[in-house]
Amino acid sequence: MNTRPGFAFSTRLKVRYAEIDGQKVVFNSRYLEYADVAVSDFWDWTGIGEALGAAWTDTEFHVRHTEIDYLKPFTYGDTIEAFVAVTRLGNSSLTQRFELCHAATGALHTVIEMVIVNVHLPSGQPAPIGPEARAFLEKLVVGTGA
């Protein structure tokens, strides 16, 4: 695995044929799927579920805002190294940064900034992040120099 300043975690994905479009590059919506797979691996890597149990599994985050900067497309067969970091922790939200790089060359292809908000499911309204989850999440916040 490669390293990248501001990131302690990365995971790899391989571009499949079904993910490319008519121009033979990865279809734009697939980049959010890559972020979803990467962040699932990230949360497993942090151990937050095992450490907090219901204090984490009963916490429900929804995507509020996403920005994607497509710098260079991936193509069929490329191996993507997806770097994930928590860059900001708010009262009810947190910001995640994803840098999708070509695993062989290290070239940065895509940057994704995603804000997710903790919600109270019955009301659908934002809710403060609980104290146990907040204490764990505070340890994960890093600066990426971006």
Backbone as CSV, one residue per row, in Angstrom:
resi,resn,N_x,N_y,N_z,CA_x,CA_y,CA_z,C_x,C_y,C_z
1,MET,0.836,-1.187,0.000,0.000,0.000,0.000,0.881,1.250,0.000
2,ASN,0.384,2.253,-0.649,1.071,3.536,-0.684,0.696,4.340,0.554
3,THR,1.442,5.397,0.800,1.089,6.324,1.867,0.830,7.679,1.235
4,ARG,0.083,8.490,1.962,-0.288,9.807,1.466,-0.379,10.731,2.673
5,PRO,0.216,11.927,2.600,0.155,12.843,3.751,-1.286,13.104,4.181
6,GLY,-1.526,13.042,5.495,-2.849,13.315,6.037,-3.777,12.116,6.079
7,PHE,-3.284,10.967,5.644,-4.125,9.773,5.608,-3.413,8.613,6.293
8,ALA,-4.100,7.987,7.229,-3.558,6.803,7.895,-4.141,5.530,7.304
9,PHE,-5.166,5.665,6.446,-5.887,4.498,5.933,-6.057,4.568,4.428
10,SER,-5.944,3.403,3.783,-6.330,3.272,2.375,-6.800,1.844,2.133
11,THR,-7.553,1.689,1.073,-8.023,0.378,0.640,-7.976,0.358,-0.882
12,ARG,-7.979,-0.816,-1.461,-7.869,-0.929,-2.923,-9.120,-1.544,-3.538
13,LEU,-9.428,-1.056,-4.742,-10.558,-1.552,-5.538,-10.091,-1.694,-6.978
14,LYS,-10.640,-2.644,-7.675,-10.296,-2.827,-9.083,-11.485,-2.404,-9.943
15,VAL,-11.213,-1.626,-10.982,-12.273,-1.178,-11.893,-12.747,-2.373,-12.708
16,ARG,-14.052,-2.637,-12.634,-14.662,-3.743,-13.360,-15.271,-3.246,-14.675
17,TYR,-15.454,-4.148,-15.603,-16.007,-3.805,-16.913,-17.366,-3.114,-16.795
18,ALA,-18.199,-3.581,-15.888,-19.548,-3.017,-15.731,-19.532,-1.569,-15.249
19,GLU,-18.380,-1.070,-14.800,-18.289,0.288,-14.259,-17.865,1.329,-15.285
20,ILE,-17.552,0.890,-16.509,-17.126,1.859,-17.524,-18.292,2.223,-18.434
21,ASP,-18.168,3.395,-19.038,-19.229,3.889,-19.908,-18.825,3.766,-21.376
22,GLY,-19.589,4.408,-22.255,-19.349,4.342,-23.691,-18.010,4.914,-24.118
23,GLN,-17.432,5.792,-23.298,-16.114,6.351,-23.619,-14.978,5.500,-23.034
24,LYS,-15.339,4.362,-22.418,-14.399,3.397,-21.846,-13.661,3.935,-20.624
25,VAL,-14.316,4.872,-19.917,-13.804,5.360,-18.637,-14.863,5.078,-17.578
26,VAL,-14.467,5.145,-16.316,-15.412,4.882,-15.235,-16.534,5.912,-15.276
27,PHE,-17.761,5.417,-15.266,-18.945,6.282,-15.259,-18.934,7.129,-13.994
28,ASN,-19.277,8.400,-14.116,-19.111,9.357,-13.014,-19.796,8.956,-11.712
29,SER,-20.950,8.321,-11.759,-21.647,7.956,-10.522,-20.903,6.879,-9.739
30,ARG,-20.053,6.125,-10.405,-19.336,5.031,-9.737,-18.339,5.540,-8.699
31,TYR,-17.891,6.780,-8.843,-16.911,7.312,-7.895,-17.511,7.403,-6.486
32,LEU,-18.804,7.699,-6.388,-19.449,7.705,-5.073,-19.583,6.288,-4.522
33,GLU,-19.766,5.319,-5.398,-19.773,3.926,-4.942,-18.402,3.541,-4.410
34,TYR,-17.347,3.984,-5.072,-15.995,3.703,-4.580,-15.801,4.323,-3.196
35,ALA,-16.290,5.552,-3.009,-16.187,6.203,-1.696,-16.958,5.410,-0.647
36,ASP,-18.117,4.888,-1.013,-18.929,4.116,-0.078,-18.215,2.832,0.354
37,VAL,-17.624,2.131,-0.600,-16.870,0.915,-0.265,-15.679,1.278,0.614
38,ALA,-14.967,2.342,0.247,-13.772,2.740,0.998,-14.114,3.145,2.427
39,VAL,-15.207,3.895,2.606,-15.539,4.340,3.963,-16.036,3.174,4.816
40,SER,-16.684,2.187,4.205,-17.075,0.985,4.955,-15.828,0.272,5.475
41,ASP,-14.824,0.138,4.615,-13.561,-0.464,5.043,-12.881,0.396,6.110
42,PHE,-12.964,1.710,5.949,-12.370,2.640,6.921,-12.972,2.448,8.310
43,TRP,-14.319,2.420,8.388,-14.954,2.267,9.700,-14.575,0.932,10.329
44,ASP,-14.494,-0.133,9.524,-14.043,-1.419,10.055,-12.617,-1.295,10.602
45,TRP,-11.754,-0.625,9.847,-10.356,-0.450,10.239,-10.224,0.313,11.560
46,THR,-11.100,1.309,11.785,-11.003,2.096,13.022,-11.374,1.282,14.249
47,GLY,-12.203,0.251,14.085,-12.662,-0.549,15.213,-13.773,0.115,16.006
48,ILE,-14.387,1.153,15.456,-15.404,1.902,16.199,-16.610,1.040,16.570
49,GLY,-17.021,0.150,15.697,-18.179,-0.707,15.991,-17.932,-1.617,17.176
50,GLU,-16.758,-2.231,17.218,-16.413,-3.109,18.333,-16.211,-2.315,19.616
51,ALA,-15.607,-1.145,19.498,-15.300,-0.338,20.690,-16.547,0.248,21.333
52,LEU,-17.509,0.670,20.513,-18.663,1.402,21.048,-19.970,0.625,21.039
53,GLY,-20.056,-0.431,20.266,-21.308,-1.192,20.202,-22.475,-0.316,19.797
54,ALA,-23.551,-0.344,20.584,-24.782,0.384,20.252,-24.573,1.895,20.169
55,ALA,-23.595,2.436,20.891,-23.336,3.882,20.813,-22.935,4.278,19.398
56,TRP,-22.409,3.323,18.618,-22.082,3.599,17.215,-23.149,3.045,16.282
57,THR,-23.577,1.814,16.500,-24.531,1.208,15.562,-25.897,1.875,15.615
58,ASP,-26.240,2.528,16.708,-27.503,3.265,16.792,-27.370,4.694,16.275
59,THR,-26.148,5.089,15.923,-25.907,6.405,15.339,-26.155,6.288,13.843
60,GLU,-26.910,7.211,13.287,-27.290,7.113,11.881,-26.865,8.362,11.123
61,PHE,-25.903,8.218,10.219,-25.433,9.338,9.411,-26.046,9.271,8.013
62,HIS,-26.450,10.428,7.518,-26.934,10.564,6.143,-26.040,11.556,5.414
63,VAL,-25.841,11.335,4.128,-25.052,12.269,3.331,-25.821,13.570,3.201
64,ARG,-25.142,14.667,3.488,-25.747,15.999,3.380,-25.224,16.745,2.155
65,HIS,-23.912,16.633,1.922,-23.299,17.392,0.829,-22.064,16.648,0.327
66,THR,-21.895,16.619,-0.971,-20.722,15.987,-1.575,-20.185,16.866,-2.690
67,GLU,-18.870,17.027,-2.720,-18.185,17.689,-3.838,-17.200,16.700,-4.421
68,ILE,-17.198,16.592,-5.746,-16.295,15.674,-6.427,-15.481,16.459,-7.443
69,ASP,-14.175,16.305,-7.372,-13.284,16.916,-8.348,-12.683,15.779,-9.174
70,TYR,-13.162,15.670,-10.420,-12.678,14.629,-11.331,-11.435,15.167,-12.039
71,LEU,-10.278,14.693,-11.653,-9.034,15.190,-12.229,-8.590,14.383,-13.444
72,LYS,-8.780,13.073,-13.359,-8.357,12.171,-14.431,-9.185,10.900,-14.300
73,PRO,-9.727,10.369,-15.401,-10.578,9.184,-15.278,-9.792,7.909,-15.024
74,PHE,-10.469,6.978,-14.375,-9.973,5.612,-14.280,-10.544,4.839,-15.454
75,THR,-9.858,3.783,-15.855,-10.322,2.949,-16.962,-10.376,1.492,-16.510
76,TYR,-10.981,0.681,-17.343,-11.141,-0.740,-17.051,-9.800,-1.371,-16.657
77,GLY,-9.823,-2.116,-15.554,-8.641,-2.836,-15.102,-7.745,-2.070,-14.154
78,ASP,-7.925,-0.747,-14.051,-7.109,0.026,-13.112,-7.374,-0.451,-11.683
79,THR,-6.354,-0.382,-10.853,-6.524,-0.605,-9.426,-6.492,0.755,-8.758
80,ILE,-7.545,1.025,-8.001,-7.699,2.305,-7.313,-7.249,2.127,-5.872
81,GLU,-6.441,3.045,-5.400,-6.145,3.100,-3.976,-6.939,4.273,-3.427
82,ALA,-7.883,3.956,-2.558,-8.792,4.961,-1.992,-8.332,5.314,-0.587
83,PHE,-7.913,6.563,-0.422,-7.496,7.070,0.879,-8.690,7.748,1.533
84,VAL,-8.861,7.528,2.844,-10.017,8.073,3.569,-9.525,8.734,4.846
85,ALA,-10.083,9.917,5.138,-9.774,10.602,6.399,-10.995,11.388,6.854
86,VAL,-11.141,11.521,8.162,-12.124,12.430,8.749,-11.384,13.743,8.973
87,THR,-11.870,14.812,8.343,-11.149,16.086,8.407,-11.820,17.134,9.285
88,ARG,-13.067,16.895,9.668,-13.772,17.853,10.514,-14.856,17.129,11.286
89,LEU,-15.020,17.522,12.543,-16.087,16.984,13.376,-16.888,18.154,13.907
90,GLY,-18.163,18.200,13.553,-19.051,19.256,14.024,-19.946,18.747,15.143
91,ASN,-20.971,19.514,15.463,-21.920,19.132,16.510,-22.717,17.892,16.112
92,SER,-23.243,17.913,14.890,-24.044,16.789,14.411,-23.496,16.194,13.113
93,SER,-22.376,16.713,12.640,-21.867,16.267,11.340,-20.373,15.986,11.395
94,LEU,-19.919,15.317,10.347,-18.484,15.184,10.149,-18.197,15.240,8.659
95,THR,-16.974,15.650,8.340,-16.538,15.750,6.956,-15.488,14.690,6.699
96,GLN,-15.669,13.993,5.592,-14.738,12.963,5.170,-14.082,13.410,3.871
97,ARG,-12.804,13.087,3.732,-12.083,13.368,2.487,-11.619,12.037,1.911
98,PHE,-11.854,11.890,0.627,-11.433,10.708,-0.114,-10.503,11.174,-1.229
99,GLU,-9.375,10.538,-1.353,-8.495,10.775,-2.493,-8.332,9.442,-3.193
100,LEU,-8.811,9.384,-4.427,-8.750,8.158,-5.218,-7.559,8.257,-6.159
101,CYS,-6.595,7.384,-5.938,-5.344,7.413,-6.695,-5.173,6.133,-7.495
102,HIS,-4.385,6.219,-8.549,-4.009,5.027,-9.301,-2.995,4.274,-8.447
103,ALA,-3.298,3.030,-8.108,-2.449,2.273,-7.177,-1.039,2.066,-7.711
104,ALA,-0.884,1.897,-9.027,0.437,1.620,-9.589,1.284,2.887,-9.721
105,THR,0.663,3.992,-10.108,1.434,5.213,-10.375,1.395,6.206,-9.221
106,GLY,0.379,6.082,-8.346,0.194,7.051,-7.268,-0.486,8.329,-7.711
107,ALA,-0.810,8.440,-8.996,-1.429,9.665,-9.521,-2.806,9.878,-8.902
108,LEU,-3.056,11.107,-8.480,-4.358,11.478,-7.923,-5.352,11.663,-9.056
109,HIS,-6.450,10.914,-9.021,-7.467,10.982,-10.070,-8.721,11.729,-9.622
110,THR,-9.110,11.574,-8.354,-10.381,12.131,-7.894,-10.268,12.520,-6.427
111,VAL,-10.863,13.686,-6.094,-10.966,14.123,-4.708,-12.441,14.276,-4.380
112,ILE,-12.874,13.678,-3.273,-14.262,13.762,-2.834,-14.283,14.298,-1.414
113,GLU,-15.060,15.345,-1.198,-15.322,15.868,0.149,-16.787,15.572,0.438
114,MET,-17.048,14.904,1.546,-18.415,14.497,1.866,-18.755,14.878,3.306
115,VAL,-19.863,15.589,3.456,-20.369,15.927,4.780,-21.523,14.989,5.080
116,ILE,-21.422,14.305,6.227,-22.506,13.438,6.658,-23.037,13.961,7.988
117,VAL,-24.350,13.819,8.181,-25.016,14.375,9.351,-25.690,13.255,10.133
118,ASN,-25.485,13.278,11.444,-26.172,12.357,12.338,-27.632,12.787,12.415
119,VAL,-28.546,11.853,12.195,-29.971,12.192,12.221,-30.717,11.345,13.245
120,HIS,-31.753,11.938,13.794,-32.705,11.232,14.646,-33.708,10.622,13.682
121,LEU,-33.694,9.309,13.519,-34.489,8.663,12.477,-35.987,8.946,12.554
122,PRO,-36.612,8.887,13.736,-38.060,9.142,13.749,-38.452,10.523,13.215
123,SER,-37.632,11.541,13.484,-37.979,12.894,13.036,-37.281,13.276,11.738
124,GLY,-36.180,12.588,11.412,-35.409,12.942,10.229,-34.593,14.213,10.409
125,GLN,-34.486,14.694,11.621,-33.786,15.946,11.906,-32.365,15.673,12.395
126,PRO,-31.450,16.643,12.151,-30.088,16.489,12.670,-30.107,16.319,14.184
127,ALA,-29.177,15.505,14.681,-29.061,15.254,16.111,-27.592,15.321,16.505
128,PRO,-27.306,15.851,17.684,-25.906,15.894,18.124,-25.304,14.495,18.164
129,ILE,-24.026,14.425,17.851,-23.301,13.160,17.952,-23.129,12.852,19.438
130,GLY,-23.480,11.650,19.844,-23.411,11.259,21.254,-21.997,11.349,21.808
131,PRO,-21.873,11.492,23.124,-20.561,11.696,23.742,-19.562,10.556,23.519
132,GLU,-20.023,9.309,23.560,-19.095,8.189,23.340,-18.569,8.184,21.913
133,ALA,-19.475,8.354,20.947,-19.066,8.381,19.546,-18.171,9.589,19.284
134,ARG,-18.519,10.748,19.858,-17.715,11.962,19.671,-16.292,11.757,20.178
135,ALA,-16.146,11.167,21.354,-14.810,10.946,21.922,-13.965,10.068,21.000
136,PHE,-14.580,9.037,20.425,-13.850,8.153,19.508,-13.520,8.889,18.217
137,LEU,-14.512,9.597,17.652,-14.324,10.294,16.386,-13.285,11.403,16.484
138,GLU,-13.210,12.075,17.620,-12.220,13.153,17.798,-10.804,12.651,17.570
139,LYS,-10.542,11.403,17.909,-9.207,10.824,17.739,-8.893,10.561,16.272
140,LEU,-9.917,10.531,15.429,-9.724,10.225,14.002,-9.512,11.461,13.138
141,VAL,-9.862,12.626,13.644,-9.796,13.851,12.840,-8.351,14.197,12.539
142,VAL,-8.073,14.390,11.247,-6.717,14.741,10.796,-6.792,15.901,9.812
143,GLY,-5.687,16.595,9.640,-5.587,17.594,8.585,-4.943,16.948,7.374
144,THR,-5.421,17.284,6.180,-4.841,16.706,4.971,-3.949,17.687,4.248
145,GLY,-3.836,18.889,4.780,-3.012,19.874,4.108,-3.661,20.447,2.884
146,ALA,-4.918,20.114,2.664,-5.626,20.600,1.463,-6.344,21.900,1.757
